[in-house]
Short mmCIF file of C-alpha atoms in Angstrom, two decimals:
data_model
loop_
_atom_site.label_atom_id
_atom_site.label_comp_id
_atom_site.label_asym_id
_atom_site.label_seq_id
_atom_site.Cartn_x
_atom_site.Cartn_y
_atom_site.Cartn_z
CA MET J 1 -8.07 -10.84 -2.15
CA ILE J 2 -6.63 -9.72 -4.87
CA ARG J 3 -6.57 -11.43 -8.30
CA VAL J 4 -4.99 -10.33 -11.14
CA GLU J 5 -5.10 -12.23 -14.48
CA ASP J 6 -3.35 -11.53 -17.63
CA VAL J 7 -3.87 -7.37 -17.62
CA ARG J 8 -2.09 -5.79 -20.05
CA LYS J 9 -1.48 -1.75 -20.83
CA ARG J 10 -0.05 0.44 -23.46
CA PHE J 11 -0.18 4.24 -23.64
CA PRO J 12 -0.32 5.69 -26.51
CA GLY J 13 3.11 6.36 -28.70
CA ALA J 14 5.05 3.86 -25.79
CA ALA J 15 7.63 1.81 -27.76
CA SER J 16 6.81 -0.91 -25.60
CA ALA J 17 3.59 -1.81 -23.27
CA THR J 18 4.34 -0.55 -19.61
CA LEU J 19 2.22 -4.42 -18.50
CA ASP J 20 2.83 -7.25 -20.45
CA GLY J 21 0.81 -10.43 -19.23
CA VAL J 22 1.53 -9.47 -15.75
CA SER J 23 -1.22 -12.32 -13.34
CA PHE J 24 -1.11 -13.07 -9.78
CA THR J 25 -2.75 -13.91 -6.85
CA LEU J 26 -3.50 -12.58 -3.34
CA GLU J 27 -4.91 -14.38 -0.63
CA LYS J 28 -7.41 -12.83 1.97
CA GLY J 29 -5.40 -11.38 4.71
CA GLY J 30 -2.20 -11.84 2.82
CA LEU J 31 1.12 -8.89 2.47
CA ALA J 32 2.34 -8.73 -0.42
CA ALA J 33 5.12 -6.48 -2.17
CA ILE J 34 6.11 -5.38 -5.76
CA LEU J 35 9.59 -4.32 -6.26
CA GLY J 36 11.03 -2.36 -9.58
CA PRO J 37 12.69 0.09 -10.57
CA SER J 38 11.46 3.25 -12.38
CA GLY J 39 9.63 2.40 -15.40
CA SER J 40 8.96 -1.56 -14.16
CA GLY J 41 5.73 -0.65 -14.69
CA LYS J 42 4.38 -0.54 -10.42
CA SER J 43 2.91 2.82 -10.81
CA THR J 44 0.48 1.87 -13.82
CA LEU J 45 -0.17 -1.44 -12.22
CA LEU J 46 -1.12 0.12 -8.86
CA ARG J 47 -3.29 2.43 -10.78
CA CYS J 48 -5.55 -0.63 -12.20
CA ILE J 49 -5.52 -1.98 -8.94
CA MET J 50 -7.25 1.31 -7.67
CA GLY J 51 -9.91 1.66 -11.01
CA LEU J 52 -7.67 4.97 -11.99
CA GLU J 53 -6.12 3.31 -15.22
CA ARG J 54 -7.99 0.88 -17.36
CA PRO J 55 -6.03 -2.21 -18.58
CA ASP J 56 -5.96 -2.61 -22.44
CA ALA J 57 -6.28 -6.62 -22.04
CA GLY J 58 -6.92 -8.76 -18.67
CA SER J 59 -8.81 -8.66 -15.64
CA ILE J 60 -8.34 -7.12 -11.82
CA HIS J 61 -10.41 -8.77 -9.10
CA LEU J 62 -10.94 -7.84 -5.57
CA GLY J 63 -13.41 -8.65 -3.91
CA GLY J 64 -14.75 -5.08 -2.68
CA GLN J 65 -13.08 -1.76 -3.63
CA ALA J 66 -9.94 -0.87 -2.76
CA GLY J 67 -8.26 1.89 -0.05
CA LEU J 68 -5.19 3.50 -0.73
CA VAL J 69 -2.75 4.78 1.11
CA PHE J 70 -0.31 7.76 -0.20
CA GLN J 71 3.11 8.66 -0.14
CA SER J 72 2.40 12.17 1.99
CA PHE J 73 -0.38 10.55 3.99
CA GLU J 74 -2.82 13.28 2.63
CA LEU J 75 -3.76 14.09 5.42
CA PHE J 76 -5.86 17.64 6.12
CA PRO J 77 -3.69 19.83 8.34
CA HIS J 78 -6.64 21.69 9.57
CA LEU J 79 -8.59 18.39 10.95
CA THR J 80 -7.47 16.95 14.08
CA VAL J 81 -6.19 13.60 14.02
CA LEU J 82 -10.44 12.09 15.05
CA ASP J 83 -11.67 14.27 11.65
CA ASN J 84 -9.12 12.98 9.51
CA CYS J 85 -10.94 9.57 10.03
CA THR J 86 -14.41 11.30 10.39
CA LEU J 87 -14.80 12.91 7.46
CA ALA J 88 -15.46 10.29 4.25
CA GLN J 89 -17.35 8.20 6.19
CA ARG J 90 -19.55 10.76 6.53
CA LEU J 91 -19.42 12.60 3.44
CA VAL J 92 -19.30 9.19 1.16
CA ALA J 93 -20.32 6.57 3.49
CA GLY J 94 -22.79 8.17 4.93
CA ARG J 95 -22.50 7.70 8.21
CA SER J 96 -24.01 9.87 11.39
CA ARG J 97 -21.06 10.98 14.04
CA THR J 98 -21.39 8.66 16.11
CA GLU J 99 -21.44 5.98 14.53
CA ALA J 100 -18.10 7.11 12.07
CA GLU J 101 -16.22 8.17 15.09
CA ALA J 102 -16.46 4.61 16.83
CA ARG J 103 -15.22 3.18 13.96
CA ALA J 104 -12.39 5.49 13.83
CA ARG J 105 -11.36 5.63 17.38
CA GLN J 106 -11.59 1.97 17.27
CA LEU J 107 -8.62 2.07 14.50
CA LEU J 108 -6.46 4.07 16.00
CA GLU J 109 -6.61 2.26 18.93
CA GLU J 110 -6.02 -0.75 17.41
CA LEU J 111 -2.79 1.55 15.48
CA GLY J 112 -1.42 3.16 18.11
CA LEU J 113 -2.72 6.04 18.14
CA GLY J 114 -6.09 6.24 20.73
CA HIS J 115 -4.19 8.52 23.02
CA ARG J 116 -3.33 11.36 19.33
CA LEU J 117 -7.56 11.69 18.82
CA GLN J 118 -7.07 16.12 19.11
CA ALA J 119 -3.90 16.27 17.91
CA TRP J 120 -3.09 17.88 14.52
CA PRO J 121 -1.15 16.57 11.96
CA GLU J 122 1.80 18.56 12.01
CA MET J 123 2.18 17.54 15.35
CA LEU J 124 3.01 13.66 14.38
CA SER J 125 5.99 12.03 13.85
CA GLY J 126 6.10 10.77 10.08
CA GLY J 127 5.10 7.48 11.22
CA GLN J 128 1.84 8.73 12.80
CA ARG J 129 0.47 10.68 10.11
CA GLN J 130 0.65 7.33 8.25
CA ARG J 131 -1.01 5.68 10.83
CA VAL J 132 -3.30 7.89 10.72
CA ALA J 133 -3.84 7.08 6.71
CA ILE J 134 -3.91 4.12 6.68
CA ALA J 135 -6.74 4.09 9.88
CA ARG J 136 -9.06 6.63 7.22
CA ALA J 137 -8.62 4.29 4.31
CA LEU J 138 -10.06 1.19 7.40
CA ALA J 139 -11.98 3.53 7.90
CA MET J 140 -13.94 2.41 4.60
CA ASP J 141 -13.73 -0.45 4.71
CA PRO J 142 -12.06 -1.49 2.17
CA ALA J 143 -11.87 -4.89 0.62
CA VAL J 144 -8.20 -4.45 0.03
CA LEU J 145 -5.34 -2.02 1.45
CA LEU J 146 -2.78 -0.50 -1.31
CA TYR J 147 0.00 1.58 -0.71
CA ASP J 148 2.32 3.57 -2.57
CA GLU J 149 5.83 3.81 -1.26
CA PRO J 150 5.26 3.97 2.18
CA THR J 151 8.19 4.52 2.86
CA SER J 152 9.47 7.64 0.99
CA ALA J 153 8.18 10.29 2.60
CA LEU J 154 9.94 9.18 6.19
CA ASP J 155 13.18 9.04 7.40
CA PRO J 156 14.65 5.51 6.76
CA SER J 157 15.02 5.19 10.86
CA LEU J 158 11.47 4.49 10.70
CA ARG J 159 11.15 1.52 8.66
CA ARG J 160 11.11 -0.80 11.60
CA GLU J 161 7.84 1.32 12.25
CA VAL J 162 6.34 1.13 8.93
CA VAL J 163 7.25 -2.81 9.15
CA GLU J 164 5.01 -2.95 12.66
CA THR J 165 1.59 -1.28 11.32
CA LEU J 166 1.43 -3.63 8.60
CA ARG J 167 2.17 -6.15 10.44
CA ARG J 168 -0.88 -4.82 13.27
CA VAL J 169 -3.02 -4.48 9.77
CA ARG J 170 -1.95 -8.16 8.92
CA SER J 171 -3.07 -9.00 12.09
CA LEU J 172 -7.54 -7.25 11.34
CA GLY J 173 -7.46 -10.11 8.41
CA MET J 174 -6.66 -6.39 6.03
CA THR J 175 -5.40 -8.04 2.44
CA GLN J 176 -2.49 -5.87 1.91
CA LEU J 177 -0.61 -4.65 -1.29
CA VAL J 178 2.40 -2.13 -1.02
CA VAL J 179 4.30 -1.28 -4.18
CA THR J 180 7.97 -0.02 -3.07
CA HIS J 181 11.34 -0.13 -3.90
CA ASP J 182 12.47 -0.45 -0.55
CA VAL J 183 14.31 -3.98 -0.32
CA GLN J 184 14.35 -4.20 3.49
CA LEU J 185 10.61 -3.38 3.88
CA ALA J 186 9.87 -6.01 1.45
CA ARG J 187 10.94 -8.47 3.43
CA ALA J 188 8.48 -8.22 5.60
CA ALA J 189 5.93 -9.63 3.16
CA GLU J 190 4.88 -13.09 2.94
CA THR J 191 5.57 -12.54 -1.26
CA VAL J 192 7.05 -10.47 -2.77
CA LEU J 193 6.54 -9.75 -6.98
CA VAL J 194 9.32 -8.37 -9.31
CA LEU J 195 8.17 -5.96 -12.17
CA ASP J 196 10.62 -5.41 -14.88
CA HIS J 197 9.63 -3.78 -18.30
CA GLY J 198 6.43 -4.43 -17.89
CA HIS J 199 6.59 -8.47 -17.52
CA LEU J 200 6.40 -10.47 -13.70
CA VAL J 201 9.53 -11.93 -13.77
CA GLU J 202 9.69 -13.30 -10.41
CA GLN J 203 7.53 -14.39 -7.45
CA GLY J 204 8.22 -16.74 -4.27
CA PRO J 205 8.71 -15.41 -0.61
CA PRO J 206 11.18 -13.32 0.31
CA ALA J 207 13.65 -15.88 1.74
CA GLN J 208 13.54 -17.51 -2.32
CA VAL J 209 13.20 -14.53 -3.95
CA LEU J 210 15.91 -11.85 -2.15
CA ASP J 211 17.74 -14.95 -1.02
CA ALA J 212 17.87 -16.77 -4.07
CA PRO J 213 17.18 -14.72 -6.79
CA ARG J 214 16.90 -16.95 -9.95
CA HIS J 215 16.18 -13.45 -12.79
CA GLU J 216 18.60 -11.66 -13.80
CA ALA J 217 16.43 -8.64 -12.96
CA THR J 218 15.76 -9.65 -9.76
CA ARG J 219 19.91 -9.60 -9.29
CA ARG J 220 20.59 -6.15 -11.09
CA LEU J 221 17.97 -4.53 -8.28
CA LEU J 222 19.55 -6.66 -5.05
CA ALA J 223 23.08 -5.97 -5.91
CA GLN J 224 21.51 -1.38 -6.57
CA ALA J 225 19.96 -1.76 -3.46
CA ASN J 226 23.37 -2.53 -1.61
CA ASP J 227 25.29 0.07 -3.43
#
């Protein structure tokens, strides 16, 4: 689960706080999306959850470590799909090659890539590379999985594939938090949170937040997405 309580962050010299009293809870196995315009605090919140930034106040509880799927996937081009998913297991988690490969094969099979174990990253589609990055993160057994703009590096036609991947990962019982500007992707989540100028202005199921928004910032965000 993820529990964020009254998190505040203000960078030196900034005129206002980047995060100003953000609080929310995502239960174990849940899937939530954070929406917001540029400068709303999405990336800073993600970095705080990852432990890359320290909040000035408030607390963040994960119940374990967090895994991150980068925008550009960050796969090693000189390693096969299988080796990309075993390297950190062996070097960081201290697993044997046999243990690491067994875990990687299991996850890649579950994500529909069991037939691409010996492929090089350059041989894969954008959606397939993303699934390799997800398998690599899951192989380290994180408590939660975080996504930084998962559709930004992909052709819009692959959005459905991303949604299907999120659902596959959710079926594994993994807690997932997606930072995105993609309103259609956010509809795949069970909870949508809207950030605006460091404030969490709205949260709830997609049918409530995206179809009947209560806050002007949410309505403005949706209008821009429809332009």
